[in-house]
Amino acid sequence: MVDSIKAAIKLGYHHLDGAEVYQTEEELGLAIKESGVPREKLIVTTKVITNIADIPRAIDTSLQKLQLDYVDLLVNLNECDGPELTMILGT
């Protein structure tokens, strides 16, 4: 996987997406490190899953696995239905 990600970066793919639940963060972090592309040239997204009791700790764990100081987008994979979904979608 690391070689595939590095090849994608070399081809110009700079928006990189991973997630703890996909178990791709360590490989993604290693590929970023080995790519030689400056971190600020990349857009890195990762995700935490719903029902995590300690979101700040989950974020820190993801950053550690990614070997990064920050991500550009953090998504909370939270199942949403009922009134909450209606409010979000405005329907």
Coordinates of C-alpha atoms in Angstrom, one line a residue:
M1 CA 0.0 0.0 0.0
V2 CA 2.9 2.4 0.8
D3 CA 4.3 2.1 -2.7
S4 CA 0.8 2.7 -4.2
I5 CA 0.3 5.9 -2.2
K6 CA 3.8 7.2 -3.0
A7 CA 3.1 6.5 -6.7
A8 CA -0.2 8.4 -6.4
I9 CA 1.5 11.4 -4.8
K10 CA 4.2 11.3 -7.5
L11 CA 1.4 11.4 -10.1
G12 CA 0.0 14.5 -8.5
Y13 CA -2.7 13.2 -6.2
H14 CA -2.3 15.4 -3.1
H15 CA -5.6 14.8 -1.3
L16 CA -4.9 11.7 0.7
D17 CA -7.7 10.0 2.7
G18 CA -7.3 7.5 5.5
A19 CA -9.1 6.3 8.6
E20 CA -8.4 4.4 11.8
V21 CA -11.3 2.1 10.9
Y22 CA -9.7 1.3 7.5
Q23 CA -6.4 0.6 9.2
T24 CA -4.6 2.7 6.7
E25 CA -3.1 5.5 8.8
E26 CA 0.3 4.0 9.5
E27 CA 0.8 3.2 5.8
L28 CA -0.5 6.6 4.7
G29 CA 1.9 8.3 7.2
L30 CA 4.9 6.3 6.0
A31 CA 4.1 7.0 2.4
I32 CA 3.8 10.7 3.1
K33 CA 7.1 10.7 4.9
E34 CA 8.9 8.7 2.1
S35 CA 7.4 10.7 -0.7
G36 CA 9.6 13.7 -0.2
V37 CA 6.7 16.0 -0.9
P38 CA 6.4 18.8 1.7
R39 CA 3.6 18.2 4.1
E40 CA 2.0 21.7 3.4
K41 CA 1.6 20.6 -0.3
L42 CA -0.7 17.8 0.8
I43 CA -4.3 17.7 1.9
V44 CA -4.7 14.9 4.5
T45 CA -8.0 13.6 5.7
T46 CA -8.6 11.0 8.4
K47 CA -11.6 9.8 10.3
V48 CA -12.6 8.7 13.8
I49 CA -15.6 6.4 14.4
T50 CA -18.7 7.1 16.4
N51 CA -19.0 6.2 20.0
I52 CA -15.4 6.9 20.9
A53 CA -15.4 8.1 24.5
D54 CA -12.3 10.2 24.1
I55 CA -12.3 12.0 20.8
P56 CA -9.1 14.1 21.6
R57 CA -7.2 10.9 22.4
A58 CA -8.5 9.3 19.2
I59 CA -7.2 12.3 17.2
D60 CA -3.8 12.2 19.0
T61 CA -3.6 8.4 18.2
S62 CA -4.4 9.1 14.5
L63 CA -1.8 11.8 14.3
Q64 CA 0.8 9.5 15.9
K65 CA 0.0 6.7 13.4
L66 CA 0.2 9.2 10.5
Q67 CA 3.4 10.7 11.9
L68 CA 1.9 14.2 11.4
D69 CA 1.4 17.3 13.5
Y70 CA -2.0 18.0 11.9
V71 CA -4.6 16.9 9.4
D72 CA -6.5 19.2 7.1
L73 CA -9.8 17.5 7.6
L74 CA -11.0 15.3 10.4
V75 CA -14.3 13.5 9.9
N76 CA -16.3 11.9 12.7
L77 CA -18.0 8.9 11.2
N78 CA -21.2 9.2 13.1
E79 CA -24.3 7.4 12.0
C80 CA -27.1 9.9 11.9
D81 CA -30.8 9.4 11.4
G82 CA -34.1 10.8 12.6
P83 CA -34.4 14.4 13.7
E84 CA -30.6 15.0 13.7
L85 CA -30.3 14.0 10.0
T86 CA -33.4 16.1 9.2
M87 CA -31.8 19.2 10.8
I88 CA -28.5 18.6 9.0
L89 CA -30.1 18.2 5.6
G90 CA -32.7 20.8 6.1
T91 CA -35.5 18.6 5.0

